[in-house]
XYZ file of C-alpha atoms in Angstrom:
674
model
C 126.531 -36.738 -64.021
C 123.540 -34.912 -62.545
C 125.403 -31.633 -62.067
C 126.886 -31.798 -65.558
C 123.327 -31.897 -66.978
C 121.203 -29.654 -64.707
C 117.513 -29.669 -65.534
C 117.928 -32.638 -67.867
C 116.900 -36.252 -67.350
C 119.829 -38.572 -66.661
C 118.597 -42.039 -67.582
C 119.197 -45.010 -65.298
C 120.636 -46.858 -68.269
C 123.196 -44.049 -68.741
C 124.181 -44.341 -65.084
C 124.522 -48.113 -65.426
C 126.796 -47.813 -68.468
C 128.906 -45.152 -66.751
C 129.423 -47.076 -63.510
C 129.442 -50.678 -64.781
C 130.721 -50.776 -68.369
C 131.543 -53.882 -70.383
C 128.457 -55.797 -69.211
C 129.604 -56.006 -65.599
C 127.291 -58.339 -63.655
C 125.851 -56.418 -60.703
C 122.484 -55.727 -59.076
C 122.561 -52.222 -60.537
C 118.910 -51.311 -59.795
C 119.403 -51.697 -56.062
C 122.836 -50.067 -56.220
C 121.574 -46.999 -58.086
C 118.664 -46.651 -55.632
C 121.085 -46.820 -52.701
C 123.438 -44.242 -54.273
C 120.587 -41.777 -54.887
C 119.266 -42.335 -51.373
C 122.689 -41.526 -49.873
C 123.022 -38.412 -52.024
C 119.663 -37.224 -50.722
C 120.680 -37.909 -47.125
C 123.857 -35.845 -47.487
C 121.994 -32.983 -49.191
C 119.084 -33.109 -46.731
C 116.762 -33.808 -49.674
C 113.457 -35.701 -49.871
C 112.123 -37.955 -52.619
C 108.549 -36.819 -51.877
C 109.373 -33.089 -51.938
C 112.698 -32.797 -53.811
C 114.800 -29.644 -53.846
C 117.847 -31.144 -55.575
C 117.201 -34.586 -57.074
C 113.892 -35.437 -58.716
C 112.942 -39.032 -59.529
C 111.163 -39.748 -62.793
C 109.638 -43.157 -62.208
C 110.960 -45.805 -64.566
C 113.268 -43.365 -66.393
C 115.926 -41.675 -64.307
C 116.725 -38.539 -62.307
C 116.949 -34.793 -62.778
C 119.010 -32.221 -60.854
C 116.703 -29.322 -59.977
C 118.995 -26.741 -58.374
C 120.698 -23.981 -60.371
C 124.294 -24.787 -61.298
C 126.806 -21.934 -61.760
C 130.032 -22.951 -63.562
C 133.110 -21.130 -62.266
C 135.674 -20.840 -65.060
C 139.328 -21.475 -64.199
C 141.232 -18.105 -64.207
C 143.538 -17.644 -67.234
C 147.240 -16.757 -66.514
C 148.410 -13.201 -67.351
C 150.422 -12.872 -70.619
C 154.206 -13.119 -70.204
C 156.241 -9.871 -70.237
C 158.287 -9.237 -73.425
C 161.846 -10.583 -73.122
C 163.476 -7.415 -74.458
C 162.114 -5.353 -71.583
C 163.224 -7.404 -68.638
C 162.494 -5.704 -65.391
C 163.038 -6.416 -61.753
C 160.960 -9.473 -60.903
C 157.778 -8.757 -58.871
C 155.562 -11.073 -56.907
C 152.867 -12.601 -59.119
C 149.438 -11.008 -58.596
C 146.342 -13.171 -58.755
C 143.919 -12.301 -61.526
C 141.039 -10.122 -60.512
C 137.876 -12.040 -59.701
C 134.326 -10.851 -59.290
C 132.748 -10.919 -55.833
C 130.136 -13.406 -57.085
C 132.804 -15.800 -58.305
C 134.601 -15.712 -54.945
C 131.336 -16.417 -53.101
C 130.439 -19.297 -55.421
C 133.883 -20.811 -55.012
C 133.612 -20.552 -51.231
C 130.181 -22.184 -51.296
C 131.470 -24.947 -53.580
C 134.393 -25.755 -51.273
C 132.030 -25.604 -48.293
C 129.619 -28.048 -49.921
C 132.418 -30.439 -50.817
C 133.686 -30.236 -47.258
C 130.199 -30.926 -45.896
C 129.816 -33.949 -48.165
C 133.214 -35.272 -47.122
C 132.420 -34.696 -43.443
C 129.010 -36.367 -43.786
C 130.581 -39.375 -45.519
C 133.179 -39.621 -42.735
C 130.755 -39.376 -39.801
C 127.907 -41.402 -41.352
C 129.244 -44.734 -40.013
C 129.279 -43.186 -36.539
C 125.557 -42.400 -36.802
C 124.905 -45.907 -38.012
C 126.575 -47.240 -34.887
C 125.149 -44.627 -32.471
C 121.464 -43.809 -32.876
C 120.714 -40.080 -32.960
C 118.856 -38.368 -30.114
C 115.132 -38.957 -30.555
C 112.905 -36.126 -29.406
C 109.336 -36.893 -28.394
C 107.187 -33.919 -29.339
C 103.652 -33.353 -27.958
C 101.402 -32.735 -30.954
C 98.094 -31.925 -29.258
C 94.640 -33.429 -29.041
C 92.710 -35.018 -31.856
C 91.531 -38.434 -32.963
C 93.944 -40.449 -35.085
C 96.412 -37.808 -36.291
C 97.758 -38.859 -39.716
C 101.066 -37.347 -40.959
C 101.525 -36.140 -44.518
C 103.885 -38.172 -46.751
C 106.697 -35.634 -46.191
C 106.044 -35.387 -42.434
C 105.461 -31.624 -42.530
C 101.824 -31.669 -41.388
C 99.119 -33.878 -39.896
C 95.403 -34.269 -40.491
C 93.063 -35.291 -37.696
C 89.371 -35.375 -36.972
C 87.670 -33.673 -34.077
C 84.130 -33.411 -35.344
C 85.311 -31.942 -38.660
C 88.719 -32.133 -40.326
C 91.730 -30.184 -39.029
C 95.186 -29.481 -40.470
C 98.189 -28.934 -38.196
C 101.541 -27.997 -39.734
C 104.535 -29.185 -37.764
C 106.053 -25.677 -37.751
C 102.878 -24.171 -36.253
C 101.486 -24.488 -32.697
C 97.870 -24.247 -33.844
C 95.534 -26.310 -36.006
C 93.344 -24.975 -38.805
C 89.826 -26.310 -39.484
C 89.573 -27.138 -43.184
C 86.235 -28.990 -43.347
C 83.259 -28.538 -41.017
C 80.146 -29.279 -43.085
C 79.679 -32.679 -41.466
C 81.462 -34.725 -38.781
C 83.999 -37.270 -39.978
C 83.139 -40.880 -39.189
C 86.542 -42.403 -39.965
C 90.178 -41.336 -39.909
C 91.371 -39.199 -42.856
C 94.160 -40.188 -45.260
C 96.484 -38.217 -47.545
C 96.958 -38.554 -51.269
C 100.401 -39.988 -52.166
C 101.689 -36.548 -53.209
C 100.370 -34.872 -50.063
C 98.196 -32.338 -51.893
C 94.738 -33.785 -51.098
C 92.808 -35.459 -48.293
C 90.329 -38.324 -48.381
C 87.761 -38.696 -45.601
C 84.385 -40.276 -44.847
C 81.337 -38.356 -43.609
C 77.646 -39.152 -43.331
C 77.328 -37.865 -46.918
C 79.940 -40.290 -48.259
C 83.602 -40.475 -49.202
C 85.046 -37.011 -49.939
C 88.210 -35.852 -51.720
C 89.466 -32.339 -50.984
C 92.570 -30.305 -51.932
C 94.802 -29.251 -49.011
C 94.828 -26.699 -47.394
C 91.671 -25.449 -49.089
C 89.588 -26.333 -52.081
C 86.144 -27.570 -53.042
C 85.237 -30.923 -51.440
C 84.102 -33.516 -53.987
C 82.052 -36.588 -53.069
C 83.695 -39.423 -55.009
C 81.365 -42.079 -53.563
C 78.026 -41.157 -51.934
C 78.345 -44.185 -49.680
C 76.399 -43.811 -46.422
C 77.594 -47.098 -44.979
C 80.124 -47.483 -42.186
C 83.766 -47.681 -43.275
C 86.686 -49.325 -41.517
C 89.506 -47.473 -43.248
C 90.606 -46.610 -46.784
C 93.802 -45.880 -48.704
C 94.892 -43.811 -51.709
C 97.286 -45.714 -53.962
C 100.293 -44.419 -55.915
C 98.393 -44.878 -59.205
C 95.352 -42.942 -57.962
C 93.150 -45.930 -57.058
C 91.313 -45.929 -53.717
C 90.641 -48.999 -51.546
C 87.763 -48.847 -49.038
C 86.723 -51.319 -46.324
C 82.925 -51.146 -45.986
C 80.466 -52.680 -43.534
C 77.406 -53.849 -45.437
C 73.853 -53.379 -44.061
C 73.595 -57.106 -43.335
C 76.650 -57.004 -41.061
C 79.152 -58.469 -43.519
C 82.093 -56.553 -44.949
C 83.753 -56.033 -48.325
C 86.691 -54.283 -49.940
C 85.833 -51.865 -52.741
C 88.197 -50.448 -55.349
C 87.537 -46.983 -56.786
C 89.611 -46.586 -59.964
C 91.598 -43.406 -60.546
C 89.656 -40.703 -62.316
C 86.408 -41.158 -60.330
C 85.551 -44.541 -61.808
C 82.672 -46.602 -60.443
C 83.436 -48.490 -57.195
C 83.755 -52.236 -57.695
C 83.731 -54.978 -55.087
C 87.103 -56.711 -54.836
C 86.578 -60.450 -54.916
C 88.649 -62.419 -52.357
C 87.118 -65.925 -52.441
C 89.890 -67.388 -50.279
C 88.496 -65.718 -47.121
C 85.370 -66.704 -45.152
C 82.674 -64.308 -44.002
C 84.133 -61.584 -41.819
C 85.132 -57.927 -41.593
C 87.913 -56.063 -43.430
C 89.876 -53.312 -41.691
C 92.258 -50.531 -42.773
C 93.500 -51.471 -46.249
C 96.746 -49.668 -47.075
C 98.619 -49.351 -50.364
C 102.393 -49.773 -50.332
C 104.533 -47.374 -52.408
C 105.150 -50.209 -54.863
C 102.392 -50.309 -57.474
C 99.714 -52.892 -56.806
C 100.893 -54.027 -53.356
C 98.588 -53.457 -50.381
C 98.022 -54.572 -46.795
C 94.684 -55.296 -45.169
C 93.468 -56.740 -41.893
C 90.660 -59.295 -41.739
C 88.746 -60.885 -38.861
C 86.481 -63.865 -39.473
C 83.051 -63.764 -37.858
C 83.229 -64.582 -34.163
C 87.044 -64.592 -33.930
C 88.884 -62.497 -31.351
C 92.112 -62.485 -33.364
C 92.491 -60.840 -36.755
C 94.985 -61.470 -39.559
C 97.226 -59.045 -41.455
C 97.541 -59.930 -45.157
C 99.675 -58.751 -48.080
C 98.005 -58.806 -51.502
C 98.688 -57.674 -55.065
C 96.402 -55.960 -57.545
C 96.793 -56.575 -61.265
C 94.497 -54.750 -63.647
C 92.252 -53.909 -60.699
C 91.781 -57.560 -59.696
C 93.536 -59.684 -57.104
C 96.570 -61.243 -58.787
C 96.872 -64.193 -56.382
C 95.532 -65.330 -53.049
C 96.458 -62.903 -50.243
C 99.430 -63.961 -48.110
C 99.080 -64.097 -44.325
C 101.855 -62.081 -42.664
C 100.858 -62.480 -39.019
C 97.933 -62.915 -36.634
C 97.182 -59.847 -34.555
C 94.310 -58.225 -32.691
C 94.553 -54.819 -34.406
C 95.466 -53.631 -37.905
C 99.060 -53.039 -39.035
C 100.678 -50.321 -41.166
C 103.616 -50.002 -43.534
C 106.634 -47.893 -42.530
C 109.770 -47.095 -44.491
C 112.700 -45.927 -42.354
C 116.031 -47.660 -42.828
C 114.153 -50.370 -44.701
C 110.599 -51.628 -45.192
C 108.667 -52.573 -42.050
C 105.315 -53.809 -40.871
C 104.302 -51.934 -37.716
C 101.662 -53.299 -35.358
C 100.559 -53.121 -31.715
C 100.650 -56.226 -29.563
C 100.062 -56.233 -25.801
C 100.027 -52.399 -25.835
C 103.515 -52.183 -27.418
C 104.207 -50.952 -30.944
C 106.547 -53.300 -32.844
C 108.349 -52.996 -36.190
C 109.373 -56.045 -38.202
C 111.181 -56.127 -41.539
C 108.784 -56.697 -44.422
C 110.142 -58.293 -47.565
C 107.218 -57.425 -49.821
C 108.859 -59.035 -52.852
C 108.764 -62.428 -51.130
C 105.693 -61.557 -49.039
C 107.343 -62.565 -45.753
C 108.323 -60.970 -42.458
C 112.024 -61.300 -41.662
C 114.014 -61.075 -38.464
C 112.721 -60.534 -34.953
C 110.110 -57.882 -34.141
C 111.649 -54.775 -32.554
C 109.718 -52.894 -29.851
C 109.422 -49.206 -30.748
C 106.946 -47.563 -28.326
C 105.437 -48.917 -25.143
C 101.836 -48.166 -24.120
C 100.086 -47.386 -27.420
C 96.306 -47.091 -27.405
C 94.208 -49.564 -29.398
C 90.548 -50.481 -29.617
C 89.214 -53.948 -30.317
C 85.841 -52.790 -31.635
C 87.321 -51.177 -34.765
C 90.664 -53.102 -34.737
C 92.364 -49.698 -34.748
C 95.720 -49.007 -33.100
C 96.295 -45.285 -32.639
C 99.515 -44.759 -34.583
C 100.446 -43.653 -38.081
C 103.674 -43.390 -40.092
C 104.687 -40.948 -42.819
C 106.593 -42.060 -45.894
C 109.749 -40.280 -44.654
C 109.680 -41.998 -41.250
C 107.777 -39.688 -38.902
C 105.774 -41.635 -36.315
C 102.641 -40.293 -34.591
C 100.937 -42.167 -31.763
C 98.559 -41.798 -28.826
C 99.618 -43.277 -25.484
C 97.412 -45.716 -23.662
C 96.509 -49.365 -23.387
C 94.007 -51.645 -25.072
C 90.690 -49.864 -24.829
C 89.251 -52.045 -22.075
C 86.455 -50.834 -19.835
C 85.032 -51.883 -16.514
C 81.270 -51.911 -15.979
C 80.934 -49.634 -12.966
C 77.928 -48.813 -10.747
C 77.575 -45.206 -9.516
C 75.125 -43.446 -7.268
C 73.612 -40.134 -8.427
C 76.535 -38.192 -6.977
C 79.190 -40.185 -8.821
C 80.257 -42.365 -5.890
C 81.428 -45.779 -7.091
C 79.182 -48.470 -5.636
C 80.991 -51.392 -7.231
C 81.917 -53.070 -10.485
C 80.523 -56.019 -12.340
C 82.080 -58.497 -14.740
C 85.658 -58.665 -16.022
C 87.381 -55.887 -18.004
C 86.137 -56.111 -21.589
C 85.196 -53.904 -24.515
C 81.414 -53.845 -24.862
C 79.960 -51.560 -27.504
C 76.488 -51.775 -25.946
C 74.970 -52.666 -22.575
C 71.251 -53.234 -21.917
C 69.863 -53.823 -18.426
C 67.120 -56.466 -18.211
C 63.653 -55.231 -17.130
C 63.971 -57.092 -13.811
C 67.460 -55.506 -13.373
C 69.048 -58.882 -12.655
C 71.142 -59.235 -15.827
C 73.071 -57.153 -18.358
C 73.138 -57.990 -22.056
C 76.524 -57.075 -23.543
C 77.542 -56.669 -27.145
C 81.315 -57.053 -27.329
C 83.007 -55.407 -30.307
C 79.890 -56.011 -32.453
C 80.863 -59.679 -32.702
C 78.994 -61.602 -30.040
C 76.682 -61.207 -27.085
C 77.162 -62.080 -23.457
C 74.953 -62.338 -20.424
C 76.160 -60.892 -17.160
C 74.752 -61.144 -13.676
C 75.493 -57.774 -12.008
C 76.708 -59.652 -8.943
C 78.970 -62.090 -10.823
C 82.566 -61.600 -11.981
C 82.232 -63.500 -15.277
C 79.831 -63.426 -18.199
C 78.110 -66.212 -20.098
C 78.727 -66.129 -23.880
C 75.625 -66.230 -26.064
C 76.626 -67.980 -29.304
C 75.519 -66.435 -32.609
C 74.023 -63.417 -30.886
C 75.237 -59.848 -31.348
C 73.147 -56.818 -30.333
C 69.682 -57.698 -29.036
C 66.768 -56.362 -26.960
C 65.086 -57.759 -23.878
C 61.507 -58.959 -23.813
C 59.519 -57.738 -20.791
C 59.725 -61.096 -18.965
C 63.575 -60.841 -18.854
C 63.707 -64.475 -20.000
C 63.851 -63.917 -23.760
C 65.925 -61.787 -26.127
C 65.075 -60.680 -29.658
C 68.059 -60.654 -32.000
C 68.946 -60.717 -35.687
C 71.968 -62.745 -36.846
C 74.304 -60.700 -39.024
C 74.139 -61.287 -42.725
C 70.551 -62.601 -42.654
C 66.925 -61.516 -42.682
C 65.578 -63.542 -39.754
C 64.367 -62.027 -36.500
C 64.850 -64.623 -33.763
C 63.720 -64.982 -30.174
C 66.250 -66.609 -27.819
C 64.908 -68.548 -24.826
C 67.708 -68.051 -22.301
C 66.715 -71.005 -20.119
C 66.683 -73.502 -22.991
C 69.244 -71.766 -25.240
C 66.993 -72.262 -28.271
C 65.863 -69.827 -30.970
C 62.404 -69.339 -32.476
C 61.872 -67.374 -35.693
C 59.571 -64.413 -35.139
C 59.676 -62.738 -38.548
C 61.616 -62.632 -41.792
C 62.446 -59.161 -43.099
C 64.685 -58.250 -46.066
C 67.638 -56.022 -45.094
C 66.945 -56.553 -41.413
C 69.455 -54.417 -39.554
C 70.197 -54.069 -35.841
C 67.353 -54.452 -33.275
C 67.365 -51.417 -30.979
C 64.163 -51.358 -28.903
C 60.853 -53.105 -28.356
C 57.658 -51.504 -27.136
C 56.617 -52.241 -23.521
C 53.698 -54.380 -24.776
C 56.064 -56.410 -26.982
C 54.131 -55.627 -30.186
C 56.496 -53.257 -32.038
C 60.196 -53.641 -32.787
C 62.435 -50.728 -33.751
C 65.555 -51.529 -35.756
C 68.175 -49.553 -37.677
C 69.086 -50.043 -41.335
C 70.844 -47.639 -43.696
C 70.912 -44.900 -41.026
C 67.120 -44.926 -40.701
C 64.854 -46.307 -37.983
C 62.173 -48.799 -39.026
C 59.230 -50.128 -37.025
C 57.898 -53.668 -37.417
C 54.620 -54.983 -35.988
C 55.180 -58.324 -34.280
C 51.505 -58.998 -33.474
C 50.522 -59.553 -37.122
C 50.593 -62.939 -38.878
C 54.051 -64.063 -39.901
C 55.060 -62.694 -43.280
C 52.293 -60.074 -43.449
C 54.026 -57.365 -41.387
C 55.773 -54.700 -43.448
C 58.465 -52.410 -41.992
C 57.588 -48.733 -41.785
C 60.013 -45.819 -41.549
C 59.668 -44.502 -38.005
C 62.407 -41.831 -38.142
C 63.909 -40.723 -41.447
C 67.005 -39.068 -40.012
C 70.639 -39.869 -39.158
C 69.798 -41.793 -35.993
C 72.422 -43.263 -33.704
C 70.289 -44.778 -30.895
C 66.578 -44.986 -30.071
C 64.344 -46.221 -27.237
C 60.701 -46.250 -26.106
C 59.181 -44.348 -23.214
C 57.809 -46.697 -20.519
C 54.231 -46.155 -21.759
C 55.218 -46.753 -25.395
C 53.841 -43.396 -26.574
C 57.150 -41.598 -27.120
C 60.573 -42.226 -28.570
C 63.878 -40.877 -27.292
C 66.809 -40.877 -29.692
C 70.166 -39.360 -30.516
C 70.340 -37.585 -33.853
C 73.201 -36.005 -35.717
C 72.345 -32.313 -36.044
C 74.167 -31.134 -39.167
C 73.459 -27.476 -38.429
C 75.622 -27.492 -35.300
C 77.581 -30.616 -36.347
C 77.048 -32.674 -33.196
C 74.752 -35.327 -31.769
C 71.742 -34.128 -29.754
C 68.967 -35.915 -27.825
C 65.340 -35.607 -28.993
C 61.936 -36.920 -27.996
C 59.234 -37.634 -30.570
C 55.647 -38.902 -30.365
C 55.197 -42.475 -31.563
C 51.553 -43.319 -30.810
C 50.210 -40.073 -32.274
C 51.335 -37.344 -34.715
C 53.716 -34.684 -33.500
C 57.037 -32.967 -33.945
C 60.403 -33.825 -32.452
C 61.684 -31.802 -29.521
C 65.322 -31.363 -28.538
C 66.006 -31.893 -24.834
C 69.821 -31.788 -24.717
C 71.996 -28.687 -24.910
C 75.452 -28.601 -26.536
C 75.434 -32.322 -27.311
C 74.114 -35.640 -26.094
C 74.550 -39.361 -26.804
C 72.910 -42.739 -26.079
C 69.873 -41.537 -24.120
C 68.003 -44.013 -21.887
C 64.525 -43.521 -20.376
C 64.073 -44.628 -16.778
C 61.528 -47.421 -16.367
C 59.363 -45.217 -14.092
C 59.190 -42.591 -16.847
C 60.413 -39.686 -14.724
C 63.837 -39.083 -16.205
C 66.002 -39.383 -19.330
C 69.759 -39.853 -18.900
C 72.495 -39.375 -21.496
C 76.207 -38.654 -21.651
C 78.135 -35.859 -23.329
C 81.857 -35.180 -23.162
C 82.859 -36.804 -19.886
C 79.648 -36.043 -17.980
C 76.415 -37.926 -17.236
C 73.326 -35.686 -17.521
C 69.679 -36.121 -16.551
C 66.518 -34.411 -17.835
C 63.373 -34.661 -15.697
C 60.254 -35.341 -17.762
C 56.506 -35.474 -17.144
C 53.997 -36.957 -19.612
C 50.288 -36.278 -19.852
C 48.434 -37.821 -22.814
C 49.984 -36.251 -25.897
C 51.973 -33.629 -23.992
C 55.435 -33.795 -22.467
C 57.433 -31.357 -20.341
C 61.180 -31.547 -19.860
C 63.559 -29.712 -17.529
C 66.909 -28.275 -18.508
C 69.720 -30.864 -18.506
C 71.366 -31.318 -15.096
C 74.964 -32.513 -14.782
C 75.194 -35.445 -12.366
C 78.873 -36.544 -12.328
C 81.915 -37.144 -14.493
C 83.164 -40.502 -15.770
C 86.192 -41.784 -17.638
C 84.816 -42.146 -21.150
C 86.583 -44.804 -23.268
C 88.643 -42.942 -25.884
C 87.478 -45.200 -28.715
C 83.754 -44.803 -28.007
C 81.836 -44.437 -31.290
C 78.571 -42.648 -31.961
C 76.276 -45.696 -31.929
C 77.727 -47.130 -28.711
C 75.380 -47.633 -25.755
C 77.558 -47.320 -22.629
C 74.836 -46.289 -20.171
C 72.032 -47.994 -18.211
C 69.954 -46.965 -15.176
C 67.708 -48.755 -12.677
C 64.001 -47.969 -12.399
C 64.175 -45.347 -9.633
C 67.426 -43.754 -10.882
C 69.357 -44.491 -7.686
C 72.059 -46.528 -9.469
C 73.652 -45.843 -12.837
C 75.776 -48.325 -14.819
C 78.482 -47.012 -17.172
C 81.233 -48.675 -19.214
C 84.020 -46.649 -17.629
C 87.517 -46.662 -19.104
C 90.096 -48.327 -16.900
C 92.826 -46.186 -15.365
C 95.499 -45.301 -17.902
C 93.443 -46.607 -20.825
C 94.387 -43.649 -22.991
C 94.360 -39.927 -23.581
C 93.600 -37.528 -26.420
C 97.204 -36.289 -26.628
C 99.221 -37.248 -29.714
C 103.011 -37.508 -29.811
C 105.556 -37.426 -32.620
C 108.986 -39.019 -32.885
C 111.567 -39.432 -35.658
C 114.208 -42.038 -36.505
C 112.149 -44.668 -34.692
C 114.033 -47.398 -36.557
C 117.270 -46.434 -34.743
C 116.017 -46.240 -31.162
C 118.305 -48.074 -28.718
C 115.281 -49.020 -26.599
C 111.507 -48.647 -26.914
C 110.033 -45.300 -25.931
C 108.399 -45.305 -22.543
C 105.010 -43.854 -21.700
C 105.061 -40.067 -21.891
C 103.677 -37.845 -19.173
C 101.201 -35.283 -20.515
C 102.252 -32.767 -17.888
C 105.945 -32.918 -18.770
C 106.532 -34.219 -22.313
C 109.745 -36.189 -22.198
C 112.839 -36.523 -24.314
C 114.096 -40.031 -24.822
């Protein structure tokens, strides 16, 4: 039917009447879909990038290729009876060279179709060889819908075509702060920067800010109808889902009253209109939940349906059926997803062993294209071990159990470590103990000088509290609207620095309650800040947009003055030694020190000196604080990644739904074939 009407739309209703006349009762929608899918498989065609059969949603199909009709040769006229001659062998009619070629191609195509139909059951019984291809380095490589290219972030945005050994930078104006996604047709990219959410044609085109949102995102998705779903962390520590309608409409908060306070992660539209997945973790819970929900007229149609409990977010994959893919205990599993009934069916099937994941962002490092290509990074759950080093990099010992702290702060008396674990709760650790003490309702905080009290701000509120560690009680110190994350307190305990909306604010604590007003201390894209031991200077990490990386600066606090850069070629999470003689920071995989000397309103700083290398956790984010140092600089504490925690190498595999056994860990030195 398609070949008889090339270039024309063959309606689904016409196909139904042709195949099942006389009102035959049959599930014809599913049957037609299956028949078209098998035709595409035989022809090597793709629904996303068709060469032969194009789908017109809700209508029918169109055959795109050129069709040449070969006319049947006409027999030669019979010889007149009155002039009978000696019979001669019949000669075939003359044919053009083009006609002979077309006929040969036609018979060849028919033979290929017949052969494919004959051997297809064999492939269904015997899975095809599955090559594991090393893709290269980059954070969270995301394949295009047709599997022909990947996008990944490494500072800016890069495009790597699967038929090319090199990657092309396509956006470098500002570092990306979340993984990119593709538009459903594979012609555009969506990504988040400090400036906001950006849409950009691929491989080149003008970037357009569709939402100047400077808040932290935890994933987003571009739906088949053009809508965009975004998971956003609010300034008060809560989280919401926002829907941006197609056509650059205004973002609107998606109301989900059935869920308590918590954080949303990695929403993802399914190919079916209105269906989407999202992951949600309630405040203080270690486990998260993967939900399936439905949009109707840009509102939630019903309460979201819980599919399964899991630590990290899941993704949709379509290869030999619809699947939910997720990582559990470092193994990637696929389980059949019946999205019509909103249930998981059958037993989970292990696909790849040793897949990297990080608890802090609930992100598992894998992604699936619409045509079944799987990209992943090897590794294990992004656990770290707090490790003590001397100044030459010799390991002096470890402290506490393996965990995933996003920040560590050494107490002034150097007897305890305050941990913030995955931005959810705090913990107190004795450097000589093997276990930590949970601190309920406390996330990131700062030590008071007596090492007996901690200032902290509960998420979602405006109260600044002081925790007495001996009694376990809280006292309200101040109430400040939009109070963000406490970062540092002056040595005299009179000034608090906190972050909110990517700015640093100072708050006087020695004024009467309610009279203190926050002041902007640093109006820049600040990631981390701290006081000098005398309280006259600040040290901070700032995103330098000119060179598109984080650098370390010092700035006067007690008197006017300009900032001064002290790092070279990058620097993160600087800490000032308590004796004032040195600033330490990390960059790449190396710990650096800068020797400083202060005299009144003057400061001198040496060139950065590399001390030693560490195993940096692969999921470390820009505002993490993985470094601490004792007063005299003789011992340095770092949240070092455990052996085998992960690598930057990405790998690609196909036909993952037909693997006879899960893929094993792949050696970076000798990429393997399974």
